[in-house]
Short mmCIF file of C-alpha atoms in Angstrom, two decimals:
data_model
loop_
_atom_site.label_atom_id
_atom_site.label_comp_id
_atom_site.label_asym_id
_atom_site.label_seq_id
_atom_site.Cartn_x
_atom_site.Cartn_y
_atom_site.Cartn_z
CA MET M 1 81.51 133.76 35.77
CA LYS M 2 82.46 135.34 39.10
CA LYS M 3 85.14 132.81 40.06
CA VAL M 4 87.46 130.62 37.95
CA THR M 5 90.23 128.14 38.83
CA ALA M 6 92.92 127.22 36.32
CA PHE M 7 95.81 124.75 36.26
CA ALA M 8 99.11 125.33 34.44
CA PRO M 9 101.74 122.62 34.01
CA ALA M 10 105.43 122.44 34.82
CA THR M 11 107.79 122.87 31.89
CA VAL M 12 111.26 121.98 30.69
CA ALA M 13 112.99 125.00 29.16
CA ASN M 14 116.05 125.12 26.88
CA VAL M 15 115.82 121.34 26.13
CA SER M 16 119.63 121.14 25.92
CA CYS M 17 120.54 122.98 22.70
CA GLY M 18 117.46 125.25 22.65
CA PHE M 19 118.73 127.87 25.10
CA ASP M 20 115.97 130.48 25.68
CA ILE M 21 114.14 129.41 22.48
CA LEU M 22 112.60 125.98 23.19
CA GLY M 23 110.53 124.36 25.90
CA PHE M 24 107.91 121.67 26.48
CA ALA M 25 105.12 121.02 28.97
CA ILE M 26 104.90 118.22 31.55
CA ASP M 27 101.74 116.34 32.51
CA GLN M 28 99.91 116.61 35.89
CA LEU M 29 102.62 118.50 37.81
CA GLY M 30 101.89 122.23 38.13
CA ASP M 31 100.19 125.16 39.91
CA ARG M 32 96.56 126.15 40.50
CA VAL M 33 95.23 129.69 40.64
CA THR M 34 91.71 130.83 41.52
CA VAL M 35 90.59 134.29 40.40
CA SER M 36 87.41 136.07 41.46
CA LEU M 37 86.16 139.58 40.71
CA ASN M 38 86.13 142.33 43.32
CA ASP M 39 84.96 145.95 43.36
CA THR M 40 88.16 147.52 44.69
CA GLY M 41 89.89 148.11 41.37
CA GLU M 42 92.94 146.33 42.79
CA LEU M 43 94.62 142.96 42.40
CA ILE M 44 94.76 141.31 45.82
CA LEU M 45 96.65 138.15 46.76
CA VAL M 46 94.29 136.70 49.34
CA ASP M 47 95.94 133.31 49.83
CA ILE M 48 99.14 131.48 48.88
CA LYS M 49 99.60 127.79 49.72
CA GLY M 50 102.52 125.41 49.22
CA ASP M 51 105.29 128.02 49.09
CA ARG M 52 106.51 127.69 52.71
CA GLY M 53 105.88 131.40 53.16
CA LYS M 54 108.44 132.48 50.56
CA LEU M 55 106.29 134.21 47.92
CA PRO M 56 105.26 137.87 48.20
CA PHE M 57 101.67 139.02 48.68
CA GLU M 58 102.58 142.43 47.22
CA ALA M 59 100.86 142.73 43.82
CA LYS M 60 103.86 144.33 42.11
CA LYS M 61 106.13 141.42 43.09
CA ASN M 62 103.96 138.31 42.68
CA THR M 63 104.01 136.68 39.23
CA CYS M 64 100.26 135.98 39.28
CA SER M 65 99.25 139.60 39.79
CA VAL M 66 102.02 141.02 37.57
CA ALA M 67 100.82 138.86 34.66
CA ILE M 68 97.16 139.77 35.20
CA LYS M 69 98.06 143.48 35.54
CA ALA M 70 99.87 143.37 32.18
CA MET M 71 96.75 141.87 30.58
CA LEU M 72 94.40 144.39 32.21
CA ASP M 73 96.66 147.28 31.14
CA HIS M 74 96.48 146.02 27.55
CA LEU M 75 92.68 146.01 27.84
CA LYS M 76 92.76 149.43 29.53
CA SER M 77 90.72 147.90 32.34
CA ASP M 78 90.77 148.70 36.06
CA GLN M 79 88.85 145.58 37.06
CA GLY M 80 89.77 144.35 40.53
CA MET M 81 90.45 140.68 41.25
CA ASP M 82 91.14 138.44 44.23
CA ILE M 83 93.84 135.84 43.58
CA GLN M 84 94.46 132.53 45.36
CA LEU M 85 97.62 130.60 44.47
CA GLU M 86 98.24 126.94 45.25
CA LYS M 87 101.83 125.94 44.46
CA GLY M 88 102.36 122.41 43.23
CA LEU M 89 105.90 123.12 42.08
CA PRO M 90 108.96 123.67 44.27
CA LEU M 91 110.60 127.09 44.03
CA GLY M 92 113.96 127.36 42.29
CA SER M 93 113.54 123.90 40.80
CA GLY M 94 114.12 124.51 37.09
CA MET M 95 110.62 123.25 36.30
CA GLY M 96 109.06 126.59 35.41
CA SER M 97 107.58 127.33 38.81
CA SER M 98 107.11 131.08 38.32
CA ALA M 99 105.86 130.50 34.77
CA ALA M 100 103.19 128.02 35.88
CA SER M 101 101.83 130.49 38.44
CA ALA M 102 101.65 133.27 35.86
CA ALA M 103 100.12 131.01 33.21
CA ALA M 104 97.42 129.66 35.53
CA ALA M 105 96.58 133.17 36.72
CA LEU M 106 96.23 134.45 33.16
CA VAL M 107 94.07 131.57 31.98
CA ALA M 108 91.72 132.03 34.95
CA ALA M 109 91.58 135.84 34.59
CA ASN M 110 91.14 135.61 30.82
CA ALA M 111 88.19 133.23 31.28
CA ILE M 112 86.50 135.39 33.89
CA LEU M 113 86.69 138.32 31.43
CA GLY M 114 85.07 136.35 28.61
CA SER M 115 88.27 134.98 26.99
CA PRO M 116 89.40 138.00 24.91
CA PHE M 117 92.81 136.36 24.30
CA THR M 118 94.03 133.05 22.85
CA ARG M 119 96.63 131.05 24.80
CA ALA M 120 99.39 132.33 22.49
CA GLU M 121 98.23 135.92 22.93
CA LEU M 122 98.61 135.55 26.71
CA VAL M 123 102.32 134.74 26.44
CA PRO M 124 103.61 138.38 26.39
CA PHE M 125 101.74 139.09 29.64
CA ALA M 126 103.30 136.04 31.29
CA MET M 127 106.72 137.18 30.07
CA GLU M 128 106.33 140.34 32.16
CA ALA M 129 105.87 138.13 35.22
CA GLU M 130 109.05 136.22 34.31
CA ARG M 131 110.90 139.53 34.15
CA ILE M 132 109.88 140.21 37.76
CA ALA M 133 110.70 136.67 38.90
CA CYS M 134 114.13 136.17 37.38
CA GLY M 135 115.19 139.38 35.67
CA SER M 136 114.62 138.19 32.12
CA GLY M 137 111.37 138.16 30.14
CA HIS M 138 112.00 134.86 28.38
CA ALA M 139 109.17 132.74 26.99
CA ASP M 140 110.57 129.20 26.92
CA ASN M 141 108.68 128.27 30.11
CA VAL M 142 105.52 130.38 29.84
CA ALA M 143 104.80 129.57 26.19
CA PRO M 144 104.67 125.76 26.60
CA SER M 145 102.88 126.11 29.96
CA LEU M 146 100.12 128.11 28.27
CA MET M 147 100.07 126.36 24.87
CA GLY M 148 101.22 122.81 25.67
CA GLY M 149 103.60 120.56 23.77
CA PHE M 150 106.93 121.73 22.39
CA VAL M 151 107.05 125.45 21.58
CA LEU M 152 109.81 127.19 19.62
CA ILE M 153 110.36 130.89 20.20
CA ARG M 154 111.69 131.78 16.75
CA ASP M 155 112.14 135.44 17.66
CA TYR M 156 111.40 137.85 20.48
CA ALA M 157 111.12 141.08 18.48
CA PRO M 158 108.40 140.66 17.49
CA LEU M 159 107.42 137.54 19.41
CA ASP M 160 107.08 134.60 17.03
CA LEU M 161 105.91 131.29 18.54
CA VAL M 162 105.81 127.95 16.71
CA LYS M 163 104.15 124.88 18.22
CA LEU M 164 106.01 121.71 17.23
CA PRO M 165 104.77 118.11 16.93
CA VAL M 166 105.26 115.59 19.74
CA PRO M 167 106.50 112.14 18.58
CA LEU M 168 104.28 109.25 19.62
CA GLY M 169 105.66 107.42 22.67
CA LEU M 170 108.05 110.15 23.78
CA HIS M 171 108.35 110.21 27.59
CA CYS M 172 110.14 112.48 30.03
CA THR M 173 111.67 111.64 33.40
CA LEU M 174 112.23 114.67 35.63
CA LEU M 175 114.80 114.35 38.40
CA HIS M 176 114.70 117.03 41.06
CA PRO M 177 117.59 116.73 43.53
CA HIS M 178 116.97 118.53 46.80
CA LEU M 179 119.03 121.57 45.87
CA GLU M 180 117.79 125.08 45.17
CA LEU M 181 119.35 127.15 42.40
CA ASN M 182 118.32 130.74 41.86
CA THR M 183 117.65 131.47 38.17
CA ALA M 184 119.54 134.76 38.30
CA ASP M 185 122.57 133.00 39.82
CA SER M 186 122.46 130.26 37.18
CA ARG M 187 122.37 132.87 34.44
CA SER M 188 125.32 134.71 35.98
CA VAL M 189 127.71 131.79 35.34
CA LEU M 190 127.01 131.81 31.59
CA ARG M 191 129.59 133.04 29.12
CA LYS M 192 128.81 136.44 27.60
CA GLN M 193 130.24 135.41 24.23
CA ILE M 194 130.64 132.10 22.42
CA SER M 195 132.93 131.08 19.58
CA LEU M 196 131.89 130.69 15.96
CA ILE M 197 132.57 126.95 16.27
CA ASP M 198 130.24 126.59 19.28
CA SER M 199 127.58 128.67 17.54
CA THR M 200 127.74 126.40 14.50
CA ILE M 201 127.52 123.24 16.62
CA GLN M 202 124.58 124.62 18.62
CA SER M 203 122.73 125.66 15.45
CA GLY M 204 123.14 122.20 13.97
CA ASN M 205 121.85 120.55 17.14
CA ILE M 206 118.73 122.70 17.50
CA ALA M 207 117.96 122.22 13.81
CA GLY M 208 118.43 118.46 14.23
CA LEU M 209 116.23 118.34 17.32
CA ILE M 210 113.38 120.18 15.60
CA ALA M 211 113.74 117.99 12.50
CA GLY M 212 113.66 114.91 14.73
CA LEU M 213 110.39 116.05 16.30
CA PHE M 214 108.81 116.54 12.88
CA LEU M 215 110.17 113.29 11.46
CA ASN M 216 109.38 111.22 14.57
CA ASP M 217 113.06 110.21 14.43
CA PHE M 218 114.22 109.25 17.92
CA GLN M 219 117.81 108.65 16.86
CA LEU M 220 118.07 112.13 15.35
CA ILE M 221 116.58 113.58 18.54
CA SER M 222 119.16 111.64 20.57
CA ARG M 223 122.10 112.86 18.47
CA SER M 224 120.88 116.44 18.76
CA LEU M 225 120.42 116.65 22.55
CA LYS M 226 123.77 118.35 23.10
CA ASP M 227 124.33 121.83 24.53
CA VAL M 228 127.68 123.62 24.15
CA VAL M 229 126.44 127.02 25.36
CA ALA M 230 124.84 126.85 28.82
CA GLU M 231 125.35 123.28 30.03
CA PRO M 232 129.16 123.30 30.42
CA SER M 233 128.88 126.11 32.99
CA ARG M 234 125.68 125.05 34.74
CA ALA M 235 126.48 121.34 35.01
CA LEU M 236 129.20 122.21 37.55
CA LEU M 237 126.44 123.36 39.93
CA ILE M 238 124.65 119.98 39.82
CA PRO M 239 126.41 117.04 41.53
CA GLY M 240 126.34 113.77 39.59
CA PHE M 241 125.20 115.35 36.32
CA TYR M 242 127.71 113.66 34.00
CA GLU M 243 127.57 110.30 35.81
CA LEU M 244 123.81 110.36 35.35
CA ARG M 245 124.15 111.14 31.64
CA GLU M 246 126.40 108.15 31.03
CA SER M 247 124.12 105.82 33.02
CA ILE M 248 120.87 106.71 31.25
CA GLN M 249 122.42 106.37 27.79
CA SER M 250 123.42 102.80 28.60
CA ILE M 251 119.77 101.82 29.21
CA GLY M 252 118.46 103.24 25.92
CA ALA M 253 117.32 106.73 26.90
CA LEU M 254 117.57 109.33 24.14
CA GLY M 255 119.47 111.86 26.20
CA SER M 256 119.39 114.21 29.15
CA GLY M 257 119.95 117.83 30.01
CA ILE M 258 119.39 120.57 32.56
CA SER M 259 115.77 121.65 32.85
CA GLY M 260 115.74 125.44 32.69
CA SER M 261 118.46 126.79 34.96
CA GLY M 262 118.50 123.64 37.12
CA PRO M 263 118.93 121.80 39.37
CA THR M 264 116.24 119.57 37.84
CA ILE M 265 117.50 117.24 35.12
CA PHE M 266 115.27 115.94 32.33
CA VAL M 267 115.66 112.62 30.53
CA LEU M 268 113.86 111.90 27.25
CA SER M 269 113.04 108.27 26.43
CA PRO M 270 111.38 106.53 23.47
CA ASP M 271 108.89 104.68 25.70
CA LYS M 272 107.52 104.47 29.23
CA GLU M 273 109.56 101.43 30.28
CA ILE M 274 112.91 103.12 29.59
CA ALA M 275 111.66 106.30 31.28
CA ILE M 276 110.89 104.29 34.43
CA MET M 277 114.35 102.66 34.32
CA ALA M 278 115.95 106.09 33.96
CA GLY M 279 114.24 107.18 37.17
CA LYS M 280 115.46 104.14 39.10
CA VAL M 281 119.05 104.51 37.88
CA SER M 282 119.01 108.18 38.81
CA GLU M 283 117.74 107.50 42.33
CA GLN M 284 120.66 105.12 42.87
CA ILE M 285 123.20 107.69 41.68
CA PHE M 286 121.88 110.47 43.91
CA GLU M 287 121.53 108.07 46.86
CA LYS M 288 125.25 107.28 46.63
CA MET M 289 125.96 111.01 46.96
CA GLY M 290 123.62 111.34 49.94
CA LEU M 291 121.19 113.53 48.01
CA GLU M 292 117.45 113.03 48.08
CA VAL M 293 115.76 113.26 44.69
CA ASP M 294 112.16 113.52 43.52
CA VAL M 295 111.38 111.57 40.36
CA TYR M 296 108.49 112.48 38.06
CA LEU M 297 107.45 110.47 35.01
CA SER M 298 105.38 112.09 32.29
CA GLU M 299 104.40 112.12 28.67
CA VAL M 300 104.72 115.50 26.98
CA ASN M 301 101.59 117.51 27.84
CA ASP M 302 100.15 118.74 24.54
CA LYS M 303 97.21 120.50 26.24
CA GLY M 304 98.87 123.21 28.30
CA ALA M 305 97.01 125.30 30.88
CA TYR M 306 93.28 124.74 31.31
CA ILE M 307 90.21 125.65 33.36
CA LEU M 308 89.30 123.33 36.23
CA GLU M 309 85.66 122.50 36.75
CA GLU M 310 84.34 123.86 40.04
#
């Protein structure tokens, strides 16, 4: 193949109590990247759409080319490639925008080279792109974007990824208020140390959430969607966060939290009907505050990034 286009989905990282170690993929919403071979020995960003002119064309600064370069370096290859990026995700949204670009670029480049890597094996290369984008090479967006479903990052040294089951009927409502939060800024408000009590509570919640996914136990999932590490600091940056939480619980949603570093909020529901209601309630809350909000409804995407037929 001389030219390949790939799609990579949006993601929800952290999932409340799973700070930097858990994420899941969303359906339909995401980025597209087209990769074609060239004879220059260089990675060239030839076109970027949907970014309002904000993303760099410089290969050392764009997540698509940084991810591909990391893969090519591992292969000890100097193959040149032309890269075209089509953004379907807003920047600074908390929906894994930089991760989706890197994931789509890697899947396309991997395919054009004959698929030497599995989706999981591509994750470390995408992490290098995340390091460029937000200063931290975390995997809780790139891993689910590449692999699909819920992915646990059990450890980073060495990288240990575990794909978790997705309970039947589980739906996600994503609420993106028209605010932009920089990931680096959102990380800067976090506490550098936490108490033993908070550590114990957080450990119990992440264990309960993972057990709930395996047991298909929605009530256990609901009880476990509590974050005492990052959310107390970050919620202050998102107007209406706590009012929204109270409202969605009253209609039967399982729980809510900040998607990644925000400002997007995710709501998990046991079925599609409640997920739709959660979106309507949220629109009313943000409307009262004079804030526009985009609402996305999705099942958990268990497929991850994939090649698009030309």
